[in-house]
N, CA, C and O atoms as CSV, one atom per row, in Angstrom:
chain,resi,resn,atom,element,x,y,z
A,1,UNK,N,N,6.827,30.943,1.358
A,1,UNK,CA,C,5.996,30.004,0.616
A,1,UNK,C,C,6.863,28.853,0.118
A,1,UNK,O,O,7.947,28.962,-0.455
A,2,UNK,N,N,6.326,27.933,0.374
A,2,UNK,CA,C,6.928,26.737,-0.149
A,2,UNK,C,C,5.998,25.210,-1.060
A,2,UNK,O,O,4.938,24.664,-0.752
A,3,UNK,N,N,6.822,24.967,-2.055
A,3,UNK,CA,C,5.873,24.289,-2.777
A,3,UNK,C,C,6.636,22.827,-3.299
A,3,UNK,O,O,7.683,22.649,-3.921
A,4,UNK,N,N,5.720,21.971,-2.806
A,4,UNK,CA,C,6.433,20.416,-2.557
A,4,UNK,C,C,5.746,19.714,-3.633
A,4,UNK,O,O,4.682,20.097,-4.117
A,5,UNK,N,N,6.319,18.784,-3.954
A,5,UNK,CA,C,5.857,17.996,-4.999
A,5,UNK,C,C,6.818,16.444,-5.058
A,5,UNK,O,O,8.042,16.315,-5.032
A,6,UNK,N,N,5.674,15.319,-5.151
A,6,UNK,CA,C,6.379,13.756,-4.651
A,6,UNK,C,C,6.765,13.141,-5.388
A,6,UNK,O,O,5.756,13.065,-6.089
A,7,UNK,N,N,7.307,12.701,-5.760
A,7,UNK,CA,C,7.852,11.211,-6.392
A,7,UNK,C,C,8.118,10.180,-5.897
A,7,UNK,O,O,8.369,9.969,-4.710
A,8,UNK,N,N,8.061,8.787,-7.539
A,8,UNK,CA,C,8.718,7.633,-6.670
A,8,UNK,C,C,7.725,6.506,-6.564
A,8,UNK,O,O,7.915,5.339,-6.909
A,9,UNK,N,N,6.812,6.941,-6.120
A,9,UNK,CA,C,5.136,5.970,-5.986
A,9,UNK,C,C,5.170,4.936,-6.251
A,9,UNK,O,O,6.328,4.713,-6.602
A,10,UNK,N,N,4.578,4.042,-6.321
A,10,UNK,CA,C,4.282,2.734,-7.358
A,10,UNK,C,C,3.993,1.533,-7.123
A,10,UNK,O,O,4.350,1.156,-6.007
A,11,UNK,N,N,3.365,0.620,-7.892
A,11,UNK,CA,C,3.094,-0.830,-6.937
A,11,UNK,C,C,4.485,-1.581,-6.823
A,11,UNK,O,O,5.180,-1.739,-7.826
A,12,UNK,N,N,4.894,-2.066,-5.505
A,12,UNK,CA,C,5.868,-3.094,-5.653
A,12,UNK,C,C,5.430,-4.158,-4.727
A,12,UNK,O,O,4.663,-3.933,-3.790
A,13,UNK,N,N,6.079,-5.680,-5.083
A,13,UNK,CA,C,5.901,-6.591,-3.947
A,13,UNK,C,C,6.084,-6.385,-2.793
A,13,UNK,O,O,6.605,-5.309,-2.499
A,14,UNK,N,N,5.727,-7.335,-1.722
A,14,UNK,CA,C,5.681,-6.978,-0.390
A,14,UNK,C,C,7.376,-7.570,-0.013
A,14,UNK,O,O,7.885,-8.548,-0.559
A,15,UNK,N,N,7.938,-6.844,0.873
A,15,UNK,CA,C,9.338,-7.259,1.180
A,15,UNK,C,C,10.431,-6.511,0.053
A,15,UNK,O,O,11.619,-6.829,0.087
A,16,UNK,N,N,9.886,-5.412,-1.023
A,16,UNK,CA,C,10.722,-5.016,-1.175
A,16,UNK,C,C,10.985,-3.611,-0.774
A,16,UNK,O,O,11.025,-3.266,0.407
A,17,UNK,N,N,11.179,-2.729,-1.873
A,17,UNK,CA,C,11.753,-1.002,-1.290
A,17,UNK,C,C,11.767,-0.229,-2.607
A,17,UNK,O,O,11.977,-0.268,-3.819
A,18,UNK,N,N,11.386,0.527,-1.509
A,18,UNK,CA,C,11.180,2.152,-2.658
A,18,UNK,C,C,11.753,3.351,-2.136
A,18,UNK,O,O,12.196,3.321,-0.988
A,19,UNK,N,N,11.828,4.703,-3.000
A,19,UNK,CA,C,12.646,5.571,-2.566
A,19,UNK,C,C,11.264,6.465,-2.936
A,19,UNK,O,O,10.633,6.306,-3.981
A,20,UNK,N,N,10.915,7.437,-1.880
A,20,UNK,CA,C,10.094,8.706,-2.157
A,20,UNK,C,C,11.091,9.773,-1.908
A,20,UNK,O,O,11.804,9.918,-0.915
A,21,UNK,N,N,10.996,10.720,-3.313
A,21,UNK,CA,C,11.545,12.141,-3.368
A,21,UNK,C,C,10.438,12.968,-2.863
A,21,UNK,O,O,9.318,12.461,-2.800
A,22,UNK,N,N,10.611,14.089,-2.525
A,22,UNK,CA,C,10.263,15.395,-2.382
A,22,UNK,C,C,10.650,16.658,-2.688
A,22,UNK,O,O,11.312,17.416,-1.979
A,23,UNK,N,N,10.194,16.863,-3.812
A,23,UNK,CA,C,11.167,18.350,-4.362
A,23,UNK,C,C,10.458,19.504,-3.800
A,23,UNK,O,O,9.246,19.369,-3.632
A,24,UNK,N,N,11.058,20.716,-3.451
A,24,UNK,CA,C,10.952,21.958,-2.490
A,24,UNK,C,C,10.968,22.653,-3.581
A,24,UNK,O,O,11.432,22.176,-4.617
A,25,UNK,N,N,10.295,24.299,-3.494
A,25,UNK,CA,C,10.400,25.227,-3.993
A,25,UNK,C,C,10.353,26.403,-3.077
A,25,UNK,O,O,9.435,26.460,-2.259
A,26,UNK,N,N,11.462,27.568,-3.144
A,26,UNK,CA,C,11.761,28.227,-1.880
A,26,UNK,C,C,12.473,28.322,-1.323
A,26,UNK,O,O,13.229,27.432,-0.932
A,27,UNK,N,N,12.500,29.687,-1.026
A,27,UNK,CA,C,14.117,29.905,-0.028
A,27,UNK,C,C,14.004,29.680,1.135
A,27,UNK,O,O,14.969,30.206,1.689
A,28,UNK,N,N,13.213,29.071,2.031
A,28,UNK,CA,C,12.639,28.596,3.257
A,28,UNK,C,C,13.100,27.211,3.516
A,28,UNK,O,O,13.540,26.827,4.600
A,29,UNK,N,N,12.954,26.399,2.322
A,29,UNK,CA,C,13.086,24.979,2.852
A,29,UNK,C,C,13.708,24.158,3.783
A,29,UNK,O,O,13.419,23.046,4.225
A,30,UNK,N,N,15.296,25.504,4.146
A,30,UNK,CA,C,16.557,24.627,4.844
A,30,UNK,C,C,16.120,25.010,5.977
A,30,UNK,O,O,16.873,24.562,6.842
A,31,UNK,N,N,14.941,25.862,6.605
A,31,UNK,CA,C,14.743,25.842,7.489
A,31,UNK,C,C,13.334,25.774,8.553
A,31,UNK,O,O,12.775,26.263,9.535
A,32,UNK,N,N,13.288,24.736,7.464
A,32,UNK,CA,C,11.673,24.499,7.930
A,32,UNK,C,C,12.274,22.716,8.232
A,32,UNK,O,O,13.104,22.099,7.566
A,33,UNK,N,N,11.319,22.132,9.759
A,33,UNK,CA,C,11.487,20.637,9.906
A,33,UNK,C,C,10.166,20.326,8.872
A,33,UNK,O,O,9.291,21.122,8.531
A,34,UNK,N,N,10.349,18.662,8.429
A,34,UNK,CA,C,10.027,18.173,7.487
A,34,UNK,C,C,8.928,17.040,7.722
A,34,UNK,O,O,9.409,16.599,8.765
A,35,UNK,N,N,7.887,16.314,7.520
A,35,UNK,CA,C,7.528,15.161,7.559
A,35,UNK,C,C,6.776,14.562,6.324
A,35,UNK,O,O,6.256,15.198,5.407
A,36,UNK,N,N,6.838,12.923,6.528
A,36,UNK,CA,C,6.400,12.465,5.144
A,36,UNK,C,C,4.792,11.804,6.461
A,36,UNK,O,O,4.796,11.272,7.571
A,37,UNK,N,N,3.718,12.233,5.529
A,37,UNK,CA,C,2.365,11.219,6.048
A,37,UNK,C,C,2.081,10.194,5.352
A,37,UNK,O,O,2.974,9.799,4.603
A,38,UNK,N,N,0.848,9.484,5.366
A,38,UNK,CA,C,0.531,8.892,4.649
A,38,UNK,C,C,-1.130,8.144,4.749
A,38,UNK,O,O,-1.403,7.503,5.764
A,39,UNK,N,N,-1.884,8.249,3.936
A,39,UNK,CA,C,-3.386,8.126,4.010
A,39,UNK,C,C,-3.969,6.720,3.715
A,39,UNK,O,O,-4.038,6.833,2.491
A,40,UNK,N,N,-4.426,5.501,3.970
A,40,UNK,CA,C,-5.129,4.774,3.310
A,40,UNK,C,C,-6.509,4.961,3.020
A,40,UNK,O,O,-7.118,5.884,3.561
A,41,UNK,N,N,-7.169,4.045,2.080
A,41,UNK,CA,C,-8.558,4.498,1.554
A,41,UNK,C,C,-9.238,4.105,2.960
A,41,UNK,O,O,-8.934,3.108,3.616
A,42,UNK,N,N,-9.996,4.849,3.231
A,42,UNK,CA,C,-11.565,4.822,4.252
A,42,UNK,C,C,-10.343,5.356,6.038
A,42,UNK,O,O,-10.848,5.352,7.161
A,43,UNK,N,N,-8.994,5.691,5.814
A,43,UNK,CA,C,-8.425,5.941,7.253
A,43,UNK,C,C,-8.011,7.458,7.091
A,43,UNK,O,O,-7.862,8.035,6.014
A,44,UNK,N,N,-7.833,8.070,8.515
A,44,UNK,CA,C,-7.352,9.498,8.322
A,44,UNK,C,C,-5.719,9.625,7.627
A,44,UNK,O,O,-5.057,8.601,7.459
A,45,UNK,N,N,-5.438,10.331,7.435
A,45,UNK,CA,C,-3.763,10.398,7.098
A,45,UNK,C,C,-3.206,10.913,8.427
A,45,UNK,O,O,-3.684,11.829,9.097
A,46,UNK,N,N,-1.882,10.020,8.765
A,46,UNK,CA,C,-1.285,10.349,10.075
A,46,UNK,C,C,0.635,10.271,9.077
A,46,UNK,O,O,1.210,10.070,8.007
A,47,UNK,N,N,0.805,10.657,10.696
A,47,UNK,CA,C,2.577,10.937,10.567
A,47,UNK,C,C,3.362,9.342,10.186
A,47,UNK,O,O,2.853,8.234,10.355
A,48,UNK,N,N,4.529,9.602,9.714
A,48,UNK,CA,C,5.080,8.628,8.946
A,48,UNK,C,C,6.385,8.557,10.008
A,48,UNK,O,O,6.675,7.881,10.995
A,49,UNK,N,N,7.011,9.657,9.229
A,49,UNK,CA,C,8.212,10.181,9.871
A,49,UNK,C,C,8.666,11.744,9.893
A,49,UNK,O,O,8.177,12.467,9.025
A,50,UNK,N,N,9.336,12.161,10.587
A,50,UNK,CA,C,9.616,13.823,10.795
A,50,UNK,C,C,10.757,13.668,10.977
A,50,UNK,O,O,11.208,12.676,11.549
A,51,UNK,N,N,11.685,14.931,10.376
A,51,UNK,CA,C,12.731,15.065,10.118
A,51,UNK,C,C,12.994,16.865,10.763
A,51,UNK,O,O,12.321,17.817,10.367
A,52,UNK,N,N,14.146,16.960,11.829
A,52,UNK,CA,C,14.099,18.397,11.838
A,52,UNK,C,C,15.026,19.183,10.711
A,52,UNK,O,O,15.763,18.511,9.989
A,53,UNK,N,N,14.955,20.975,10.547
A,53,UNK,CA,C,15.647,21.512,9.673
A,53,UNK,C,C,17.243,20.962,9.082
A,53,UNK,O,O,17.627,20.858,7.917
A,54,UNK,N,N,17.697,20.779,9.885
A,54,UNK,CA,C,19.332,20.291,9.706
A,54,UNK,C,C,19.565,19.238,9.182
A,54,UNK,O,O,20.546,18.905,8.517
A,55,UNK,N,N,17.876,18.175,9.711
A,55,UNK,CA,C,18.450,16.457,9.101
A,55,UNK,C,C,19.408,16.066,10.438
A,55,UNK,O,O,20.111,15.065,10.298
A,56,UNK,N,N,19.469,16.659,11.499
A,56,UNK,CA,C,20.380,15.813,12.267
A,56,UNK,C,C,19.210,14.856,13.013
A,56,UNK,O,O,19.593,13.721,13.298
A,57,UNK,N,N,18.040,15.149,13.303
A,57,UNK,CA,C,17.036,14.460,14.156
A,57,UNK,C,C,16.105,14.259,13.207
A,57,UNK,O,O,15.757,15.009,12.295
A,58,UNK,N,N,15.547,12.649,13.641
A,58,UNK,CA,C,14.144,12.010,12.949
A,58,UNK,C,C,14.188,11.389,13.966
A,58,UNK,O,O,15.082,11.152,14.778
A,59,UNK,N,N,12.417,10.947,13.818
A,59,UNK,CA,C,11.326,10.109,14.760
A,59,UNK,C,C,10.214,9.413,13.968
A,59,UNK,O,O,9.530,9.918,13.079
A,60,UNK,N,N,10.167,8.397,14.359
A,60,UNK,CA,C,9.066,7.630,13.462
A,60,UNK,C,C,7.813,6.830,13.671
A,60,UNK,O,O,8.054,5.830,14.347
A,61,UNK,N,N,6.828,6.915,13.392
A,61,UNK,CA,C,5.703,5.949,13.814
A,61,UNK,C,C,6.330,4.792,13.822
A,61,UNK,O,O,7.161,4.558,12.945
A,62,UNK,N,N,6.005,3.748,14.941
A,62,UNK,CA,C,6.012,2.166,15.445
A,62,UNK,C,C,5.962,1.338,14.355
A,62,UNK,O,O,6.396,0.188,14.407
A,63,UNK,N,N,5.332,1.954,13.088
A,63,UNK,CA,C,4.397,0.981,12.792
A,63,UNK,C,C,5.865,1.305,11.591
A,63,UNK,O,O,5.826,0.497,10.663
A,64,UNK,N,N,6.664,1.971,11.525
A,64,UNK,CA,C,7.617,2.083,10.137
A,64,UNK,C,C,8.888,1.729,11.025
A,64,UNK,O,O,9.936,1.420,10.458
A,65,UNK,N,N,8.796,1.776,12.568
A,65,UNK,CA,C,10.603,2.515,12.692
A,65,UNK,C,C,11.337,0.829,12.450
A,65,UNK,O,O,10.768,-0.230,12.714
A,66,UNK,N,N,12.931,1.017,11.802
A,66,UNK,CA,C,13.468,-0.029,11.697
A,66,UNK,C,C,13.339,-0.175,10.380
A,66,UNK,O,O,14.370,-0.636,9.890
A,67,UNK,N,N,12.362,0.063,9.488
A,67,UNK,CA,C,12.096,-0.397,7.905
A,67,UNK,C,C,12.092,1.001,7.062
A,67,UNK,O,O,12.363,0.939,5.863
A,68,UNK,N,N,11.838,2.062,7.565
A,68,UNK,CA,C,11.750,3.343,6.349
A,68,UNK,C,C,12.801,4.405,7.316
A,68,UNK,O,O,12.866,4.379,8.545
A,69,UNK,N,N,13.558,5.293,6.425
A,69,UNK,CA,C,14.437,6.288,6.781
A,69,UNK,C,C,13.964,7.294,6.055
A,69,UNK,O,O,13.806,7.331,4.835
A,70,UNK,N,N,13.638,8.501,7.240
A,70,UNK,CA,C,13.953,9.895,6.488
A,70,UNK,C,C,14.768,10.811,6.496
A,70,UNK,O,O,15.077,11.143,7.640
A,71,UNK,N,N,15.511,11.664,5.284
A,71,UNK,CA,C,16.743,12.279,5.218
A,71,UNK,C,C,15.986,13.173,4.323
A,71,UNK,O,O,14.859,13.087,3.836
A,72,UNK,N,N,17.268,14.383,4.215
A,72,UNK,CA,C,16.587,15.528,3.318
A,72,UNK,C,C,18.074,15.841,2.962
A,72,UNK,O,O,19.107,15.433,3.494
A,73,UNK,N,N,17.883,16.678,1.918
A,73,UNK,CA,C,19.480,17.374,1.215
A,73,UNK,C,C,18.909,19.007,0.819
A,73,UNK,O,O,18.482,19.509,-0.220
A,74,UNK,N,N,19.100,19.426,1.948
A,74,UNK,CA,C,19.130,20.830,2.155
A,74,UNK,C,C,19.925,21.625,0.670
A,74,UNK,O,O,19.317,22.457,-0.004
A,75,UNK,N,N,21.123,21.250,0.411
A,75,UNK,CA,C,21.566,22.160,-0.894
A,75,UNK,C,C,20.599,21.897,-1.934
A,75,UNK,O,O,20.316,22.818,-2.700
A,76,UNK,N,N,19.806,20.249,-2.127
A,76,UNK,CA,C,19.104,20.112,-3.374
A,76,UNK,C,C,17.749,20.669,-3.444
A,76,UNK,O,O,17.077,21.085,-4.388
A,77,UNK,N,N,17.452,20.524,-1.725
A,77,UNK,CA,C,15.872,21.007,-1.501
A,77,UNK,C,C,15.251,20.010,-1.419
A,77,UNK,O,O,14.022,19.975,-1.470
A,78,UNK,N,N,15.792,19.291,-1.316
A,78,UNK,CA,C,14.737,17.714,-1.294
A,78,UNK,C,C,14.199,16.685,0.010
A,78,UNK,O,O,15.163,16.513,0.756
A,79,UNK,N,N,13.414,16.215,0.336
A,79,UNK,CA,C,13.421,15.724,1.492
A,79,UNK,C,C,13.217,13.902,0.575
A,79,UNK,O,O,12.990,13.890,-0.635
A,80,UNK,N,N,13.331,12.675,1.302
A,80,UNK,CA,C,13.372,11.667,1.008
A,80,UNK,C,C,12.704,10.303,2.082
A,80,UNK,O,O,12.781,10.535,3.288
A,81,UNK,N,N,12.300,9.428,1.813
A,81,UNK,CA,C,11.869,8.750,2.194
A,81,UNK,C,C,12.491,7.007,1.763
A,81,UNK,O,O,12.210,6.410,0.724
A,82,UNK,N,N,12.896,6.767,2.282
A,82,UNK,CA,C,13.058,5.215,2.103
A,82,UNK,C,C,12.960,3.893,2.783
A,82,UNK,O,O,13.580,3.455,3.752
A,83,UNK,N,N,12.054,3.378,2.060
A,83,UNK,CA,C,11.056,2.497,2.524
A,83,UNK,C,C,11.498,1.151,1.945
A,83,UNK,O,O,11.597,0.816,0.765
A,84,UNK,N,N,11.782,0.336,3.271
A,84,UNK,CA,C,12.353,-1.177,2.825
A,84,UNK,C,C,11.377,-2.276,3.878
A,84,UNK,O,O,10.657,-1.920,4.811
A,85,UNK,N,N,11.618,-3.677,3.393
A,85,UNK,CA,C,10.519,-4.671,3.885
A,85,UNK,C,C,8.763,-3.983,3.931
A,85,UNK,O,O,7.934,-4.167,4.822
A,86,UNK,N,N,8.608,-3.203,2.708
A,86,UNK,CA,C,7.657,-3.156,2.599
A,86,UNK,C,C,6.570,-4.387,2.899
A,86,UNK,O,O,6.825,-5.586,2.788
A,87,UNK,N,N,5.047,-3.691,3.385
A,87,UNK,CA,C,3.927,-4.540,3.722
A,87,UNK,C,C,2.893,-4.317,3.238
A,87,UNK,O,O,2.665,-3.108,3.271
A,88,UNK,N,N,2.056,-4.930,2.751
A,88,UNK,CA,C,0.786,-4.640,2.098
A,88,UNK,C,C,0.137,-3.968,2.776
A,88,UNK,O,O,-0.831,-3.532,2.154
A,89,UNK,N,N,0.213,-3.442,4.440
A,89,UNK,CA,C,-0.373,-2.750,5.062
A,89,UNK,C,C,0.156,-1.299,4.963
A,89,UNK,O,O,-0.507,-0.342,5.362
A,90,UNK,N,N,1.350,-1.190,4.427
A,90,UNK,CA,C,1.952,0.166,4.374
A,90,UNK,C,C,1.453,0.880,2.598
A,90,UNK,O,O,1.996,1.884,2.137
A,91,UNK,N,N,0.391,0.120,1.886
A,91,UNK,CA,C,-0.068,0.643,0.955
A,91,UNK,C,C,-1.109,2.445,1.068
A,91,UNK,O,O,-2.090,2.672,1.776
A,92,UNK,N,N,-0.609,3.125,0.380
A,92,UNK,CA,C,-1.631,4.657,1.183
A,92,UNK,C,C,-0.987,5.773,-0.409
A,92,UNK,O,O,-0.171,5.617,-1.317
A,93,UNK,N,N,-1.799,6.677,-0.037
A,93,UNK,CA,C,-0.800,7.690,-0.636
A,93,UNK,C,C,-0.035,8.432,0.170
A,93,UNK,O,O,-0.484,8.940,1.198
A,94,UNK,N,N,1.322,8.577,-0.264
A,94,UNK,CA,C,2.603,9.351,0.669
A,94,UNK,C,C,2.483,10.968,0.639
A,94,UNK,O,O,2.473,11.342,-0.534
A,95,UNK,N,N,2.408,11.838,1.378
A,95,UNK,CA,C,2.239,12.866,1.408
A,95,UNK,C,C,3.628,13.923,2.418
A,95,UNK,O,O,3.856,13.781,3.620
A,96,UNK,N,N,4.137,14.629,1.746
A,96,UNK,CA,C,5.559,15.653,2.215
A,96,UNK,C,C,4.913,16.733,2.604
A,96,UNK,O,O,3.993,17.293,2.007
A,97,UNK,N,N,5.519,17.094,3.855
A,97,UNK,CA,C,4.631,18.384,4.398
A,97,UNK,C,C,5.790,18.822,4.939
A,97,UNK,O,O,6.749,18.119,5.256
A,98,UNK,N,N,5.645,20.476,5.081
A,98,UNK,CA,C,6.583,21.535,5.753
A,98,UNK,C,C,5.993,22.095,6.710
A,98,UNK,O,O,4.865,22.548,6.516
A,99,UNK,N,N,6.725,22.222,8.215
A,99,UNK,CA,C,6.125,23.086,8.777
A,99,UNK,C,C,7.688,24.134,9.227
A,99,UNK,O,O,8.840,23.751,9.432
A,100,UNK,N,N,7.085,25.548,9.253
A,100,UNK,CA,C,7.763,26.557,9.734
A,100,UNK,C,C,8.555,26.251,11.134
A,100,UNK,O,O,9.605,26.847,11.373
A,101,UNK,N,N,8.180,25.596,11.762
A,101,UNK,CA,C,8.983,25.210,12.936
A,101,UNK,C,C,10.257,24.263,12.504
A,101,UNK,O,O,10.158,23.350,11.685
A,102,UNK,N,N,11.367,24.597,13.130
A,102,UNK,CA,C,13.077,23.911,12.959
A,102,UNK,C,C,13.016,22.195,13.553
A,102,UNK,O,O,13.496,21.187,13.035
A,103,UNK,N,N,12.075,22.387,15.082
A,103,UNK,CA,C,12.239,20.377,15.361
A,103,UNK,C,C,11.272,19.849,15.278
A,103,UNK,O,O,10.311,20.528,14.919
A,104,UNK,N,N,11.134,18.889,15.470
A,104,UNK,CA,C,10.279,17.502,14.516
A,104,UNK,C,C,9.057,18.167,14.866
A,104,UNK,O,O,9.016,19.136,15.624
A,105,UNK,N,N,7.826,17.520,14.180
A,105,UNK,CA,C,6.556,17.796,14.712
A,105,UNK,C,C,5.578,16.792,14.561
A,105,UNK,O,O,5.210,16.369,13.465
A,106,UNK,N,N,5.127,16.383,15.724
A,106,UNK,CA,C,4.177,15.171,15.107
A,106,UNK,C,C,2.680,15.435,14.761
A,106,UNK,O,O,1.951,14.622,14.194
A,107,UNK,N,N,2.290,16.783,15.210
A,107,UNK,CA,C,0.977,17.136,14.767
A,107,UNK,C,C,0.447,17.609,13.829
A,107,UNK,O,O,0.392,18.822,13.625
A,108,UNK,N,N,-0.105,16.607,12.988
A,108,UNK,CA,C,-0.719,17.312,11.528
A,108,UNK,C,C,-0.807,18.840,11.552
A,108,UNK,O,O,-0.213,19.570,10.758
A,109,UNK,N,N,-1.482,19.185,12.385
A,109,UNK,CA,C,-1.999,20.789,12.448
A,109,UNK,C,C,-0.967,21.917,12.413
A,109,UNK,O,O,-1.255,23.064,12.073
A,110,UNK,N,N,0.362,21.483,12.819
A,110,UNK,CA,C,1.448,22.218,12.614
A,110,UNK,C,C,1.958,22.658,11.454
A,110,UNK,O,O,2.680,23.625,11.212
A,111,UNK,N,N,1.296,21.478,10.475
A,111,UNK,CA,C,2.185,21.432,8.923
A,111,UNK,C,C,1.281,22.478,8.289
A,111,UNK,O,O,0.067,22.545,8.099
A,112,UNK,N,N,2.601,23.486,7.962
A,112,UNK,CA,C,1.457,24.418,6.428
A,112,UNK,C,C,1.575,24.415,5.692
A,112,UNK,O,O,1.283,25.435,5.068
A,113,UNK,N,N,2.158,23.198,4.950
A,113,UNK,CA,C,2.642,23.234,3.336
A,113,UNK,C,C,2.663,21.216,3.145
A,113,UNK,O,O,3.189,20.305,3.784
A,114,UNK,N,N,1.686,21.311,1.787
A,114,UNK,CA,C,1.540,20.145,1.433
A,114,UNK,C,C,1.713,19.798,0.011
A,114,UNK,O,O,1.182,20.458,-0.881
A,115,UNK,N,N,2.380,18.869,-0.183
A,115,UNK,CA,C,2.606,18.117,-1.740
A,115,UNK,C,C,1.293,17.403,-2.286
A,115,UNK,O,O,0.254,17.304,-1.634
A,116,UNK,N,N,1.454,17.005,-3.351
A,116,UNK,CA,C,0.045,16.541,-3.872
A,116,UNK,C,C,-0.156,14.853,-3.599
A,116,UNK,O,O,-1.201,14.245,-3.834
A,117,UNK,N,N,0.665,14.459,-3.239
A,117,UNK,CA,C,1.006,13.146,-3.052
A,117,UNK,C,C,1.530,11.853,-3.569
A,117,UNK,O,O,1.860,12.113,-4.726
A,118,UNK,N,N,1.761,10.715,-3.356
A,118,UNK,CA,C,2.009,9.874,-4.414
A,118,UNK,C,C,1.614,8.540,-4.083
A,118,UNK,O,O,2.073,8.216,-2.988
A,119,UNK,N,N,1.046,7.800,-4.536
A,119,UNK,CA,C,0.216,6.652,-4.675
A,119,UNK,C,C,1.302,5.550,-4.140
A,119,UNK,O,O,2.088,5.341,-5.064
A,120,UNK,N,N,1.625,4.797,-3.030
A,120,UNK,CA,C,2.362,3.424,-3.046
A,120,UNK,C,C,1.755,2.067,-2.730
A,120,UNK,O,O,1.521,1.807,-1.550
A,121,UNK,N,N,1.486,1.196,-3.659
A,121,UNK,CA,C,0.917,-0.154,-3.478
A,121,UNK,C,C,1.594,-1.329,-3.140
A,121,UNK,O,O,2.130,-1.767,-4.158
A,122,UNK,N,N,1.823,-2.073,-2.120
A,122,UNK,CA,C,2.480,-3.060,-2.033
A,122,UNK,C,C,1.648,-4.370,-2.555
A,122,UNK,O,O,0.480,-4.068,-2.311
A,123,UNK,N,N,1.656,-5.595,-3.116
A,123,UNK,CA,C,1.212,-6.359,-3.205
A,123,UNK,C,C,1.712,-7.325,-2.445
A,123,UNK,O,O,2.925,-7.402,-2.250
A,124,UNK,N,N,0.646,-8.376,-1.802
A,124,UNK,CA,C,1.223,-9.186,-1.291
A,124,UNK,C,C,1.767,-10.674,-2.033
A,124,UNK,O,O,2.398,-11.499,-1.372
């Protein structure tokens, strides 16, 4: 069992950067791969970025790669998100999910463990 919870959220201008935490609960975490989603109002929530168990491999939606990095710190339990040249289109709530599998996963349906989320607004 594992239990995630987000930080970090918040409105900022467009073109700048934010850092999303993810705190873990569980002796599982170092070996579960990782991904951050993310939902806007009236759209489904899709993949952001995925991270496998080790942190040696990530993959990222088109629509982030080049502007957001994901990393995790296995001793702290934490997985992370950092998000730069933010866009008013990348406004959603951020959501940290675990799935039991070690390499990346891009299919929602894989993930069995979800954080409650965290609100990020860019303004333009």
């Amino acid at each position: 069992q594992v239990q995630l919870v987000e930080s970090g959220g918040r409105l900022v201008q467009a073109g700048g950067s934010l850092r999303l935490s993810c705190a873990a609960s569980g002796r599982s975490f170092s070996t579960y791969a990782m991904g951050w989603f993310r939902q806007a109002p009236g759209k489904e929530r899709e993949i952001v970025a995925s991270i496998d168990w080790s942190g040696g491999s990530a993959d990222y939606a088109d629509s982030v790669k080049g502007r957001f990095t994901i990393s995790r710190d296995n001793a702290k339990k934490t997985l992370y998100l950092q998000m730069n040249s933010l866009k008013p289109e990348d406004t959603a709530v951020y959501y940290c999910a675990a799935t039991k599998l070690e390499g990346i996963s891009w299919y929602i349906h894989e993930y069995d463990y979800w954080g409650q989320g965290t609100q990020v607004t860019v303004s333009s």
